[in-house]
């Protein structure tokens, strides 16, 4: 009798525990809060802040990993992604000011524990490490590698389905490493599921407005990662920009019709694809194509100053997706999915948004 009572008490306690678990899950189907176990050989990663409901209009056909940044309410997106077997992970980093502390094991432990607590608290599927900044000493470079390796071990011991990814610059030897932004990508590759190559902000021309993601430089840099550094193509996902640059021209030269926008001393800003397309209505002389970098651009005159817009459109992106395919990379992604217009009622804008998605899905 006592045993039966004990047994029923035990069952009652178990029921309480499972009721609590389902209350903790914010999805209608409580099983959706479990880590995704599906595996993929190719990836389509999506960076988004989930700031609004536009994610409902993404083309989800091939998406495998949604990487969140910011602190918006991600729950509805999450439940939908999980219902499709798509992972939802989170971007984390280390402030440049803390770089010197990375050589201390105790500091690294504190950082990775914070990351993993946050990830588990949000019921996410993994981490995307985005550490950007100058690391001028070997101590810092090694600290970053150690932090990656320790995070990987901790994460996989909790659940082998958790994913660890890393955002790396378009080139492993950025500005000859004088920039200090050259980490040990070979070591990092060994402790991550894959690395995401940020094929943007590669505007190395300091005199004239130029492409955000110039093809020759991107190509040469993959050659370095793959051949000089012997990193497997299966470790690399190509992230392309769904944004471009709005350069104010300090001087504009056009004697030979080549639309040269001198940028010295003038400001520039990053603007999303949809935003840039809207500016195109003010263009002078139409859309130009720079054959050297395989990128589109156009010029406007705003408040008495010339502006030049350099960005990527489906035509320039197709060439990059072809490159990823020919190199047999792990997959594709974009920074960010939110740079398209999902709310316009204009047929032309809707078509632009759809074309951007269809193109990446086609190559993913
Ligand atoms: C975990 O989430 C709860 C609310 O969902 C929050 O109050 C708490 O601060 C979070 N803890 C951590 C470590 O992020
Ligand atoms: C990459 O490898 C090639 C071929 O071995 C070599 O010529 C080149 O100097 C290397 N580049 C760098 C930056 O190490
Ligand atoms: C630059 O020159 C070409 C050829 O003369 C002309 O068609 C174009 O409109 C000019 N561009 C601007 C921004 O004025
Ligand atoms: C998603 O992209 C694929 C490949 O381009 C396309 O065939 C399909 O129609 C798209 N789906 C939606 C819902 O737009």
Coordinates of C-alpha atoms and ligand atoms in Angstrom, one line a residue:
X1 CA 0.0 0.0 0.0
X2 CA 2.8 2.4 1.0
X3 CA 4.7 1.3 -2.1
X4 CA 1.7 2.0 -4.3
X5 CA 1.3 5.4 -2.7
X6 CA 5.0 6.1 -3.3
X7 CA 4.6 5.0 -6.9
X8 CA 1.6 7.2 -7.5
X9 CA 3.4 10.1 -5.8
X10 CA 6.3 9.5 -8.1
X11 CA 4.0 9.5 -11.1
X12 CA 2.4 12.7 -9.9
X13 CA 5.8 14.4 -9.5
X14 CA 6.7 13.3 -13.0
X15 CA 3.5 14.7 -14.4
X16 CA 4.3 18.0 -12.6
X17 CA 7.7 18.0 -14.1
X18 CA 6.5 17.4 -17.7
X19 CA 3.7 20.0 -17.2
X20 CA 6.3 22.5 -16.2
X21 CA 8.4 21.6 -19.2
X22 CA 5.5 22.2 -21.6
X23 CA 4.6 25.5 -19.8
X24 CA 8.2 26.6 -20.3
X25 CA 7.9 26.1 -24.0
X26 CA 6.4 29.1 -25.7
X27 CA 5.4 27.2 -28.9
X28 CA 1.9 25.7 -29.2
X29 CA 3.5 22.3 -29.7
X30 CA 5.8 21.9 -26.7
X31 CA 8.1 19.5 -28.5
X32 CA 9.2 22.4 -30.7
X33 CA 11.4 23.8 -28.0
X34 CA 13.8 20.9 -28.2
X35 CA 17.1 21.4 -30.0
X36 CA 16.8 20.5 -33.7
X37 CA 18.4 17.2 -34.5
X38 CA 18.2 17.3 -38.3
X39 CA 21.6 17.4 -40.2
X40 CA 22.3 19.1 -43.4
X41 CA 25.1 18.6 -45.9
X42 CA 24.5 22.1 -47.4
X43 CA 23.5 25.2 -45.5
X44 CA 21.5 28.3 -46.2
X45 CA 22.0 30.7 -43.3
X46 CA 19.9 33.7 -42.6
X47 CA 21.0 36.7 -40.5
X48 CA 18.0 38.5 -39.0
X49 CA 17.1 40.5 -35.9
X50 CA 13.5 39.3 -36.1
X51 CA 12.5 42.9 -35.5
X52 CA 9.1 42.5 -37.3
X53 CA 7.1 39.8 -39.0
X54 CA 8.8 40.0 -42.4
X55 CA 10.4 36.6 -41.7
X56 CA 7.0 35.2 -42.7
X57 CA 7.8 36.2 -46.3
X58 CA 11.3 34.7 -46.5
X59 CA 11.6 31.8 -48.9
X60 CA 12.2 29.1 -46.3
X61 CA 12.6 26.3 -48.9
X62 CA 16.3 25.7 -48.3
X63 CA 16.9 27.6 -45.0
X64 CA 18.9 25.6 -42.4
X65 CA 20.1 28.1 -39.8
X66 CA 18.6 31.4 -38.7
X67 CA 21.2 33.5 -36.8
X68 CA 19.6 36.1 -34.6
X69 CA 21.2 39.3 -33.5
X70 CA 19.7 41.9 -31.2
X71 CA 17.2 41.3 -28.5
X72 CA 13.8 41.2 -30.2
X73 CA 11.0 38.8 -29.6
X74 CA 12.0 35.8 -31.7
X75 CA 9.5 33.3 -30.4
X76 CA 7.1 33.1 -33.3
X77 CA 9.9 32.8 -35.8
X78 CA 11.5 30.2 -33.6
X79 CA 8.5 28.0 -33.4
X80 CA 8.0 28.2 -37.2
X81 CA 11.7 27.5 -37.9
X82 CA 11.7 24.5 -35.5
X83 CA 8.5 23.1 -37.1
X84 CA 10.7 23.0 -40.3
X85 CA 13.8 21.5 -38.7
X86 CA 15.6 24.8 -39.1
X87 CA 18.1 25.7 -36.3
X88 CA 17.9 29.1 -34.6
X89 CA 21.2 30.2 -33.2
X90 CA 22.5 33.5 -31.8
X91 CA 25.3 35.8 -32.6
X92 CA 27.7 36.4 -29.7
X93 CA 31.0 38.3 -29.4
X94 CA 33.7 39.7 -27.2
X95 CA 34.4 43.5 -27.0
X96 CA 37.8 44.6 -28.3
X97 CA 38.5 46.1 -24.8
X98 CA 38.4 42.6 -23.4
X99 CA 40.8 41.1 -25.9
X100 CA 43.8 41.3 -23.5
X101 CA 41.9 39.2 -20.9
X102 CA 41.4 36.3 -23.4
X103 CA 44.7 34.8 -22.4
X104 CA 43.2 34.1 -18.9
X105 CA 41.4 30.7 -18.7
X106 CA 39.1 32.1 -16.0
X107 CA 37.9 34.9 -18.2
X108 CA 37.3 32.6 -21.2
X109 CA 35.3 30.3 -18.9
X110 CA 33.2 33.3 -17.8
X111 CA 32.6 34.3 -21.4
X112 CA 31.6 30.9 -22.7
X113 CA 29.4 30.2 -19.7
X114 CA 27.6 33.4 -20.3
X115 CA 27.1 32.6 -23.9
X116 CA 25.8 29.1 -23.3
X117 CA 23.5 30.2 -20.4
X118 CA 22.0 32.8 -22.7
X119 CA 21.6 30.2 -25.5
X120 CA 19.9 27.6 -23.3
X121 CA 17.7 30.2 -21.6
X122 CA 16.4 31.1 -25.0
X123 CA 16.1 27.4 -26.0
X124 CA 18.3 28.1 -29.0
X125 CA 20.3 25.6 -31.1
X126 CA 23.8 27.0 -30.9
X127 CA 26.1 30.0 -31.1
X128 CA 27.6 32.1 -33.9
X129 CA 30.8 33.7 -32.8
X130 CA 31.4 37.2 -34.3
X131 CA 34.6 38.6 -32.9
X132 CA 35.8 41.6 -34.9
X133 CA 38.7 43.8 -34.0
X134 CA 42.4 44.1 -33.9
X135 CA 44.4 41.4 -32.2
X136 CA 48.0 42.5 -32.4
X137 CA 49.6 39.9 -30.1
X138 CA 49.9 36.2 -30.3
X139 CA 48.4 35.9 -26.8
X140 CA 45.2 37.4 -28.1
X141 CA 45.1 35.3 -31.2
X142 CA 45.7 32.2 -29.2
X143 CA 43.1 33.3 -26.6
X144 CA 40.5 33.5 -29.4
X145 CA 41.4 30.1 -30.6
X146 CA 41.2 28.7 -27.1
X147 CA 37.9 30.3 -26.4
X148 CA 36.5 28.8 -29.6
X149 CA 37.8 25.3 -28.8
X150 CA 36.6 25.4 -25.2
X151 CA 33.2 26.7 -26.3
X152 CA 32.9 23.9 -28.8
X153 CA 33.8 21.2 -26.2
X154 CA 31.3 22.6 -23.7
X155 CA 28.5 23.0 -26.3
X156 CA 28.9 19.5 -27.8
X157 CA 29.1 17.9 -24.4
X158 CA 25.7 19.4 -23.5
X159 CA 24.2 18.3 -26.8
X160 CA 26.0 17.2 -30.0
X161 CA 23.2 18.7 -32.0
X162 CA 24.2 22.2 -30.9
X163 CA 25.9 24.2 -33.6
X164 CA 29.0 26.4 -33.4
X165 CA 29.7 28.7 -36.3
X166 CA 32.1 31.6 -36.7
X167 CA 32.0 34.8 -38.8
X168 CA 35.4 35.3 -40.6
X169 CA 36.5 38.2 -42.8
X170 CA 36.5 38.0 -46.6
X171 CA 40.2 37.5 -46.5
X172 CA 42.4 35.5 -44.0
X173 CA 45.2 38.1 -44.4
X174 CA 43.1 41.3 -44.3
X175 CA 45.3 44.2 -45.4
X176 CA 48.3 42.0 -45.0
X177 CA 47.4 41.4 -41.3
X178 CA 48.6 44.9 -40.5
X179 CA 45.0 45.6 -39.5
X180 CA 45.5 43.2 -36.6
X181 CA 42.3 41.4 -37.8
X182 CA 44.0 38.1 -38.6
X183 CA 43.0 35.3 -36.3
X184 CA 44.1 31.7 -36.5
X185 CA 41.5 30.5 -38.9
X186 CA 43.0 27.0 -39.2
X187 CA 42.6 26.5 -35.5
X188 CA 39.1 28.1 -35.5
X189 CA 38.0 25.8 -38.4
X190 CA 38.9 22.7 -36.3
X191 CA 36.6 23.8 -33.5
X192 CA 33.5 24.9 -35.4
X193 CA 30.8 23.2 -37.5
X194 CA 31.5 25.8 -40.2
X195 CA 32.7 29.3 -40.7
X196 CA 30.8 32.1 -42.4
X197 CA 32.9 34.2 -44.7
X198 CA 31.7 37.8 -44.6
X199 CA 32.1 38.7 -48.3
X200 CA 31.5 42.4 -47.8
X201 CA 33.0 45.6 -46.5
X202 CA 35.9 44.8 -48.9
X203 CA 36.0 48.4 -50.2
X204 CA 39.7 48.7 -50.3
X205 CA 39.8 51.7 -52.7
X206 CA 40.4 54.7 -50.6
X207 CA 40.2 57.3 -53.5
X208 CA 37.1 56.4 -55.4
X209 CA 33.7 54.9 -54.7
X210 CA 33.9 51.1 -55.3
X211 CA 32.2 47.8 -54.8
X212 CA 31.3 46.4 -51.4
X213 CA 32.1 42.9 -52.5
X214 CA 34.5 43.0 -55.4
X215 CA 34.6 39.7 -57.2
X216 CA 38.4 39.5 -57.9
X217 CA 39.3 40.1 -54.3
X218 CA 36.6 37.6 -53.1
X219 CA 37.9 35.0 -55.5
X220 CA 41.5 35.5 -54.5
X221 CA 40.6 35.3 -50.8
X222 CA 38.8 31.9 -51.2
X223 CA 41.9 30.7 -52.9
X224 CA 43.9 31.7 -49.8
X225 CA 41.5 30.1 -47.4
X226 CA 41.2 26.9 -49.4
X227 CA 44.7 26.5 -50.8
X228 CA 47.2 28.5 -48.7
X229 CA 45.5 27.7 -45.4
X230 CA 44.2 24.3 -46.6
X231 CA 40.8 24.9 -45.1
X232 CA 38.2 22.4 -46.5
X233 CA 35.4 24.0 -48.7
X234 CA 33.0 22.1 -46.5
X235 CA 34.0 24.4 -43.6
X236 CA 33.1 27.6 -45.5
X237 CA 29.7 29.3 -46.0
X238 CA 29.6 32.3 -48.3
X239 CA 27.7 35.3 -46.8
X240 CA 26.9 38.0 -49.4
X241 CA 25.7 41.5 -48.7
X242 CA 22.1 42.4 -49.3
X243 CA 23.2 45.9 -48.8
X244 CA 25.6 48.4 -50.3
X245 CA 27.2 51.8 -49.9
X246 CA 25.9 55.3 -50.4
X247 CA 29.0 57.4 -51.1
X248 CA 28.9 61.1 -51.0
X249 CA 31.4 62.3 -53.7
X250 CA 33.8 65.1 -52.6
X251 CA 34.4 65.6 -56.3
X252 CA 32.8 64.0 -59.4
X253 CA 34.8 63.5 -62.6
X254 CA 33.0 62.6 -65.7
X255 CA 34.9 64.0 -68.7
X256 CA 35.2 60.6 -70.3
X257 CA 31.8 59.4 -69.1
X258 CA 33.3 57.1 -66.5
X259 CA 31.4 58.6 -63.5
X260 CA 34.4 58.8 -61.1
X261 CA 33.2 59.6 -57.5
X262 CA 36.1 60.8 -55.4
X263 CA 35.4 59.9 -51.8
X264 CA 38.4 61.5 -50.0
X265 CA 37.1 63.3 -46.9
X266 CA 33.4 62.6 -47.7
X267 CA 31.1 60.5 -45.7
X268 CA 29.5 57.2 -46.7
X269 CA 26.9 55.0 -45.2
X270 CA 25.6 51.4 -45.6
X271 CA 22.1 51.1 -47.0
X272 CA 19.9 48.1 -47.6
X273 CA 19.1 46.7 -51.1
X274 CA 15.5 47.9 -51.0
X275 CA 16.5 51.4 -49.8
X276 CA 19.1 51.7 -52.6
X277 CA 16.6 50.6 -55.2
X278 CA 14.4 53.4 -54.1
X279 CA 17.3 55.9 -54.6
X280 CA 17.7 54.6 -58.1
X281 CA 14.6 56.6 -59.2
X282 CA 16.8 59.7 -58.9
X283 CA 19.7 58.3 -61.0
X284 CA 21.5 60.3 -63.6
X285 CA 22.7 58.2 -66.6
X286 CA 21.2 54.9 -65.6
X287 CA 22.6 51.7 -64.0
X288 CA 26.3 51.1 -64.7
X289 CA 28.2 47.9 -64.4
X290 CA 31.8 47.8 -63.3
X291 CA 33.4 45.0 -65.3
X292 CA 36.5 45.0 -63.1
X293 CA 34.6 44.1 -59.9
X294 CA 31.4 42.7 -61.4
X295 CA 29.2 45.1 -59.5
X296 CA 26.4 47.5 -60.4
X297 CA 26.4 51.2 -59.4
X298 CA 24.6 54.4 -60.2
X299 CA 25.0 58.2 -59.5
X300 CA 22.5 60.7 -58.2
X301 CA 22.6 64.4 -57.3
X302 CA 21.1 65.2 -53.9
X303 CA 21.1 68.6 -52.2
X304 CA 23.8 69.8 -54.4
X305 CA 26.2 66.9 -54.0
X306 CA 26.8 63.9 -56.1
X307 CA 26.2 60.5 -54.6
X308 CA 27.2 57.1 -55.9
X309 CA 25.6 53.9 -54.8
X310 CA 27.5 50.6 -55.1
X311 CA 25.7 47.4 -54.1
X312 CA 24.8 43.9 -55.2
X313 CA 21.8 42.9 -57.3
X314 CA 20.6 39.5 -58.5
X315 CA 23.0 39.8 -61.4
X316 CA 26.2 40.4 -59.4
X317 CA 25.0 37.9 -56.7
X318 CA 24.5 35.2 -59.2
X319 CA 28.1 35.4 -60.2
X320 CA 29.1 35.0 -56.5
X321 CA 26.7 32.1 -55.9
X322 CA 28.2 30.4 -59.0
X323 CA 31.6 30.8 -57.5
X324 CA 30.4 29.2 -54.2
X325 CA 29.0 26.4 -56.2
X326 CA 32.1 25.9 -58.3
X327 CA 34.3 25.9 -55.1
X328 CA 31.9 23.3 -53.5
X329 CA 31.5 25.5 -50.4
X330 CA 29.2 24.4 -47.6
X331 CA 26.5 26.9 -48.5
X332 CA 25.3 30.5 -48.7
X333 CA 23.9 33.2 -46.6
X334 CA 23.2 36.9 -46.5
X335 CA 23.7 39.9 -44.3
X336 CA 20.8 40.5 -43.7
X337 CA 17.4 39.1 -44.7
X338 CA 15.9 42.4 -43.4
X339 CA 17.4 44.6 -46.1
X340 CA 14.6 43.8 -48.6
X341 CA 11.2 45.5 -48.7
X342 CA 8.5 43.0 -47.5
X343 CA 5.7 45.5 -47.1
X344 CA 5.5 47.4 -50.3
X345 CA 2.4 47.0 -52.5
X346 CA 4.4 48.0 -55.6
X347 CA 4.6 45.1 -58.0
X348 CA 8.1 46.1 -59.0
X349 CA 9.3 46.1 -55.4
X350 CA 7.7 42.8 -54.6
X351 CA 9.4 41.3 -57.7
X352 CA 12.8 42.7 -56.5
X353 CA 12.3 41.1 -53.1
X354 CA 11.2 37.8 -54.6
X355 CA 14.0 37.7 -57.1
X356 CA 16.6 38.2 -54.4
X357 CA 15.2 35.2 -52.4
X358 CA 14.6 33.0 -55.5
X359 CA 18.2 33.5 -56.6
X360 CA 19.8 32.4 -53.4
X361 CA 17.4 29.5 -52.9
X362 CA 18.2 28.3 -56.4
X363 CA 21.9 28.1 -55.6
X364 CA 21.6 26.8 -52.0
Ligands
LIG1 C1 16.6 33.8 -18.6 O1 15.3 34.3 -19.1 C2 14.5 35.0 -18.1 C3 13.2 35.3 -18.7 O2 12.9 34.5 -19.8 C4 15.3 36.2 -17.6 O3 14.5 36.8 -16.6 C5 16.6 35.8 -17.1 O4 17.3 36.9 -16.7 C6 17.4 35.0 -18.1 N1 18.7 34.6 -17.6 C7 19.8 34.7 -18.3 C8 21.0 34.2 -17.7 O5 19.8 35.2 -19.4
LIG2 C1 49.7 31.3 -51.5 O1 50.2 30.2 -52.2 C2 50.8 30.5 -53.4 C3 51.2 29.2 -54.1 O2 51.9 28.4 -53.2 C4 52.0 31.4 -53.2 O3 52.6 31.8 -54.4 C5 51.5 32.7 -52.5 O4 52.6 33.5 -52.2 C6 50.7 32.4 -51.2 N1 50.2 33.6 -50.7 C7 50.2 34.0 -49.4 C8 49.6 35.3 -49.1 O5 50.7 33.3 -48.6
LIG3 C1 28.5 61.1 -67.3 O1 28.8 61.3 -68.6 C2 27.9 60.5 -69.5 C3 28.5 60.6 -70.9 O2 28.7 61.9 -71.2 C4 26.5 60.9 -69.3 O3 25.6 60.1 -70.1 C5 26.1 60.7 -67.8 O4 24.8 61.2 -67.6 C6 27.1 61.5 -66.9 N1 26.8 61.2 -65.5 C7 26.4 62.1 -64.6 C8 26.2 61.6 -63.3 O5 26.2 63.2 -64.9
LIG4 C1 11.5 29.8 -53.4 O1 12.6 29.8 -54.3 C2 12.5 28.7 -55.3 C3 13.8 28.6 -56.1 O2 14.1 29.8 -56.8 C4 11.3 29.1 -56.2 O3 11.1 28.0 -57.2 C5 10.0 29.1 -55.3 O4 8.9 29.5 -56.1 C6 10.2 30.1 -54.2 N1 9.1 30.0 -53.2 C7 8.4 31.1 -52.9 C8 7.3 30.8 -51.9 O5 8.6 32.2 -53.3

